[in-house]
Tab-separated table of C-alpha atoms in Angstrom:
chain	number	residue	atom	x	y	z
A	1	MET	CA	73.089	142.866	47.095
A	2	ALA	CA	73.907	142.106	43.505
A	3	SER	CA	77.269	140.638	44.479
A	4	LYS	CA	75.632	138.241	46.873
A	5	SER	CA	73.238	136.892	44.212
A	6	LYS	CA	76.140	136.258	41.819
A	7	ASP	CA	77.997	134.177	44.426
A	8	GLU	CA	74.919	132.049	45.108
A	9	GLY	CA	74.499	131.334	41.357
A	10	LYS	CA	78.098	130.085	41.015
A	11	LYS	CA	77.662	127.813	44.034
A	12	HIS	CA	74.473	126.323	42.551
A	13	GLU	CA	76.203	125.784	39.203
A	14	LYS	CA	78.982	123.766	40.876
A	15	GLU	CA	76.449	121.579	42.652
A	16	ILE	CA	74.710	120.770	39.388
A	17	LYS	CA	77.944	119.757	37.627
A	18	ILE	CA	78.981	117.502	40.472
A	19	GLY	CA	75.561	115.751	40.549
A	20	GLU	CA	75.553	115.121	36.800
A	21	LYS	CA	78.485	112.674	37.012
A	22	PRO	CA	76.643	109.275	36.076
A	23	PHE	CA	79.437	106.703	36.498
A	24	SER	CA	82.764	106.128	38.092
A	25	GLU	CA	86.068	106.686	36.413
A	26	GLY	CA	86.632	102.954	35.857
A	27	GLN	CA	83.271	102.485	34.215
A	28	GLY	CA	84.083	105.241	31.889
A	29	LYS	CA	87.214	103.457	30.723
A	30	GLU	CA	85.261	100.251	29.960
A	31	ALA	CA	82.669	102.187	28.060
A	32	LYS	CA	85.366	103.849	26.025
A	33	MET	CA	86.942	100.413	25.237
A	34	GLU	CA	83.596	99.036	24.019
A	35	GLU	CA	83.132	102.118	21.890
A	36	LEU	CA	86.615	101.664	20.400
A	37	CYS	CA	86.283	97.801	19.948
A	38	PRO	CA	82.596	96.957	19.359
A	39	GLU	CA	83.517	93.674	17.525
A	40	LYS	CA	85.185	92.008	20.522
A	41	GLY	CA	82.029	90.143	21.778
A	42	GLY	CA	80.814	89.326	18.257
A	43	ASN	CA	84.073	87.601	17.282
A	44	ALA	CA	83.646	84.958	19.998
A	45	LYS	CA	80.150	84.101	18.766
A	46	ALA	CA	81.349	83.925	15.164
A	47	GLU	CA	84.163	81.561	16.099
A	48	ASP	CA	81.695	79.282	17.909
A	49	PHE	CA	79.417	79.251	14.866
A	50	VAL	CA	82.296	78.419	12.537
A	51	GLY	CA	83.345	75.576	14.844
A	52	GLU	CA	79.850	74.103	14.887
A	53	LEU	CA	79.633	74.458	11.120
A	54	ASN	CA	82.906	72.570	10.672
A	55	ASP	CA	81.676	69.808	12.998
A	56	LEU	CA	78.466	69.454	10.991
A	57	LYS	CA	80.476	69.399	7.781
A	58	LYS	CA	82.651	66.562	9.119
A	59	LYS	CA	79.581	64.607	10.237
A	60	LEU	CA	77.978	65.092	6.826
A	61	GLU	CA	81.121	63.865	5.083
A	62	GLU	CA	81.193	60.810	7.364
A	63	MET	CA	77.537	60.067	6.626
A	64	GLU	CA	78.162	60.406	2.892
A	65	ARG	CA	81.088	58.007	3.196
A	66	ILE	CA	78.904	55.486	5.062
A	67	VAL	CA	76.133	55.838	2.457
A	68	GLU	CA	78.590	55.163	-0.373
A	69	GLN	CA	79.961	52.172	1.503
A	70	LEU	CA	76.447	50.781	2.006
A	71	LYS	CA	75.671	51.329	-1.674
A	72	GLU	CA	78.768	49.364	-2.640
A	73	GLU	CA	77.910	46.549	-0.229
A	74	ASN	CA	74.361	46.454	-1.591
A	75	ARG	CA	75.688	46.256	-5.146
A	76	LEU	CA	77.990	43.381	-4.231
A	77	LEU	CA	75.161	41.544	-2.472
A	78	ARG	CA	72.854	41.946	-5.471
A	79	GLU	CA	75.557	40.655	-7.795
A	80	ALA	CA	76.199	37.687	-5.491
A	81	ALA	CA	72.454	36.929	-5.326
A	82	ALA	CA	72.195	37.099	-9.114
A	83	ARG	CA	75.154	34.723	-9.504
A	84	THR	CA	73.670	32.323	-6.953
A	85	ALA	CA	70.307	32.329	-8.744
A	86	ALA	CA	72.013	31.711	-12.080
A	87	ASP	CA	74.130	28.898	-10.616
A	88	PHE	CA	71.045	27.258	-9.076
A	89	TYR	CA	69.129	27.534	-12.362
A	90	ASN	CA	72.018	25.969	-14.277
A	91	TYR	CA	72.427	23.257	-11.624
A	92	LYS	CA	68.703	22.454	-11.723
A	93	ASN	CA	68.737	22.180	-15.512
A	94	ARG	CA	71.851	20.001	-15.435
A	95	ILE	CA	70.328	17.642	-12.863
A	96	GLU	CA	67.132	17.381	-14.907
A	97	ARG	CA	69.119	16.631	-18.076
A	98	GLU	CA	71.224	14.032	-16.288
A	99	ALA	CA	68.128	12.419	-14.762
A	100	GLU	CA	66.471	12.244	-18.170
A	101	GLN	CA	69.621	10.797	-19.726
A	102	THR	CA	69.847	8.215	-16.937
A	103	ARG	CA	66.203	7.266	-17.425
A	104	ARG	CA	66.728	6.849	-21.155
A	105	ARG	CA	69.867	4.761	-20.646
A	106	MET	CA	68.072	2.501	-18.158
A	107	ALA	CA	65.092	2.125	-20.478
A	108	ALA	CA	67.379	1.332	-23.392
A	109	SER	CA	69.354	-1.156	-21.304
A	110	MET	CA	66.202	-2.918	-20.082
A	111	ALA	CA	64.716	-3.015	-23.563
A	112	GLU	CA	67.957	-4.432	-24.919
A	113	SER	CA	67.939	-7.116	-22.212
A	114	LEU	CA	64.320	-8.036	-22.954
A	115	LEU	CA	64.851	-8.397	-26.688
A	116	PRO	CA	66.159	-11.993	-26.420
A	117	VAL	CA	63.043	-12.906	-24.423
A	118	LEU	CA	60.877	-11.452	-27.164
A	119	ASP	CA	62.932	-13.320	-29.765
A	120	ASN	CA	62.195	-16.618	-28.028
A	121	PHE	CA	58.469	-15.884	-28.053
A	122	ASP	CA	58.624	-15.008	-31.745
A	123	ARG	CA	60.488	-18.200	-32.616
A	124	ALA	CA	57.990	-20.296	-30.659
A	125	LEU	CA	55.036	-18.687	-32.446
A	126	GLU	CA	56.653	-18.917	-35.888
A	127	SER	CA	57.639	-22.555	-35.504
A	128	GLN	CA	55.719	-24.896	-37.800
A	129	ASP	CA	56.655	-28.019	-35.889
A	130	PRO	CA	53.816	-29.591	-33.928
A	131	VAL	CA	54.517	-29.455	-30.192
A	132	ASP	CA	52.837	-31.145	-27.300
A	133	ALA	CA	51.713	-29.487	-24.088
A	134	THR	CA	54.822	-30.602	-22.226
A	135	ALA	CA	57.181	-29.031	-24.738
A	136	LEU	CA	55.104	-25.835	-24.796
A	137	LYS	CA	55.154	-25.599	-21.021
A	138	LYS	CA	58.896	-26.136	-20.998
A	139	GLY	CA	59.359	-23.355	-23.528
A	140	VAL	CA	57.209	-20.930	-21.539
A	141	GLU	CA	59.112	-21.754	-18.353
A	142	MET	CA	62.380	-21.098	-20.142
A	143	VAL	CA	61.193	-17.697	-21.335
A	144	ARG	CA	59.857	-16.831	-17.883
A	145	SER	CA	63.161	-17.787	-16.283
A	146	GLN	CA	64.960	-15.635	-18.793
A	147	PHE	CA	62.627	-12.741	-18.062
A	148	TYR	CA	63.204	-12.977	-14.301
A	149	GLY	CA	66.918	-13.020	-14.971
A	150	VAL	CA	66.580	-9.676	-16.751
A	151	LEU	CA	64.669	-8.236	-13.792
A	152	GLU	CA	67.411	-9.359	-11.422
A	153	GLN	CA	69.948	-7.455	-13.499
A	154	PHE	CA	68.055	-4.276	-12.636
A	155	GLY	CA	67.822	-5.031	-8.912
A	156	VAL	CA	64.291	-6.455	-9.043
A	157	GLU	CA	63.565	-9.521	-6.915
A	158	THR	CA	60.430	-11.457	-6.031
A	159	ILE	CA	58.733	-11.363	-2.619
A	160	GLU	CA	58.355	-14.714	-0.906
A	161	ALA	CA	54.768	-15.183	0.185
A	162	LYS	CA	53.274	-18.688	0.281
A	163	GLY	CA	53.873	-20.396	3.629
A	164	LYS	CA	55.269	-17.212	5.171
A	165	THR	CA	53.729	-15.234	8.000
A	166	PHE	CA	51.629	-12.357	6.685
A	167	ASP	CA	53.592	-9.087	6.602
A	168	PRO	CA	51.504	-5.972	5.866
A	169	LEU	CA	54.618	-4.254	4.500
A	170	LEU	CA	55.098	-6.956	1.856
A	171	HIS	CA	51.703	-8.601	1.441
A	172	GLU	CA	48.192	-7.428	0.630
A	173	ALA	CA	45.463	-9.671	2.038
A	174	VAL	CA	42.666	-10.015	-0.506
A	175	ALA	CA	41.106	-13.140	1.051
A	176	VAL	CA	40.921	-14.866	4.436
A	177	GLU	CA	40.265	-18.564	5.063
A	178	GLU	CA	39.390	-20.215	8.356
A	179	THR	CA	41.489	-23.318	8.803
A	180	SER	CA	43.059	-25.506	11.414
A	181	GLU	CA	45.754	-26.729	9.013
A	182	ALA	CA	47.997	-23.664	9.341
A	183	PRO	CA	48.896	-21.193	12.073
A	184	ASP	CA	46.891	-17.998	12.288
A	185	GLY	CA	48.234	-15.338	9.874
A	186	THR	CA	49.988	-17.750	7.520
A	187	VAL	CA	49.878	-16.982	3.786
A	188	LEU	CA	47.966	-19.876	2.210
A	189	GLU	CA	47.949	-18.781	-1.413
A	190	GLU	CA	49.505	-16.147	-3.651
A	191	PHE	CA	47.212	-14.592	-6.270
A	192	GLN	CA	49.692	-12.081	-7.662
A	193	ARG	CA	53.437	-12.081	-7.161
A	194	GLY	CA	55.050	-9.094	-5.472
A	195	PHE	CA	58.426	-7.540	-6.244
A	196	LEU	CA	61.157	-5.550	-4.510
A	197	ILE	CA	63.595	-3.192	-6.175
A	198	ASP	CA	66.755	-2.381	-4.256
A	199	GLY	CA	65.054	-3.630	-1.086
A	200	LYS	CA	61.966	-1.433	-1.481
A	201	VAL	CA	58.489	-2.687	-2.336
A	202	LEU	CA	57.751	-2.266	-6.019
A	203	ARG	CA	54.483	-4.166	-5.762
A	204	ALA	CA	53.028	-6.016	-2.761
A	205	SER	CA	51.983	-9.654	-3.120
A	206	LYS	CA	48.223	-10.269	-3.190
A	207	VAL	CA	47.551	-13.236	-0.936
A	208	LYS	CA	45.056	-15.370	0.985
A	209	VAL	CA	45.686	-15.478	4.743
A	210	ALA	CA	44.835	-18.234	7.231
A	211	LYS	CA	42.547	-17.482	10.157
A	212	ARG	CA	42.189	-19.861	13.078
A	213	SER	CA	38.741	-21.441	13.029
A	214	GLU	CA	36.390	-21.006	15.991
A	215	GLU	CA	36.395	-24.766	16.607
A	216	THR	CA	40.175	-24.824	16.790
A	217	SER	CA	40.197	-21.857	19.152
A	218	GLU	CA	37.638	-23.489	21.464
A	219	ASN	CA	39.620	-26.756	21.595
A	220	GLY	CA	42.864	-24.982	22.424
A	221	GLY	CA	44.289	-25.326	18.966
A	222	ASN	CA	44.205	-29.194	18.804
A	223	GLY	CA	41.590	-29.284	16.043
A	224	ARG	CA	39.169	-31.458	18.042
């Protein structure tokens, strides 16, 4: 009886040992390899991290290079702008000085040309000899002619007005007269002479302009 119980216990013990086997033989080898080399999976992740870090480092270096390049370009642009501003300032001052010098030279030249005219007036006034109206008129005409000659030297010329057709660009109508003796719009009289300088109006002539009378218009321009 006792021998039979002992045999049953051994049989049960074998069944328990066989059931406790949790994995196959191959799985056991892999588990042992992971236990022996736990750093195998971590090395791959570390290498990836180092690679990404190197890429970021290269990108950062490239960005720093671009920033330095932009700084240098900005410096060159600011220097060029400063030079341009200085050149413009110097050019502006030079032009203003030259314009002022030209104005002074022209004024001096005109004054020098007018001095003989003034001398003739002075001599006429200082003369003790009695003169008649004819001689006085002749003297004034001579001085006037001399004065106009000076104006011509500086490009100044008179505007023709009397007998010409009214031109609003050259003439200023200050009076109008109805008449049948002249065509409509004809300058009848000049009150103040006009002048041109280098072809441009310096002063317009002040004139009286003819206007066709109503009687002339009604008779078809025959004056009857």
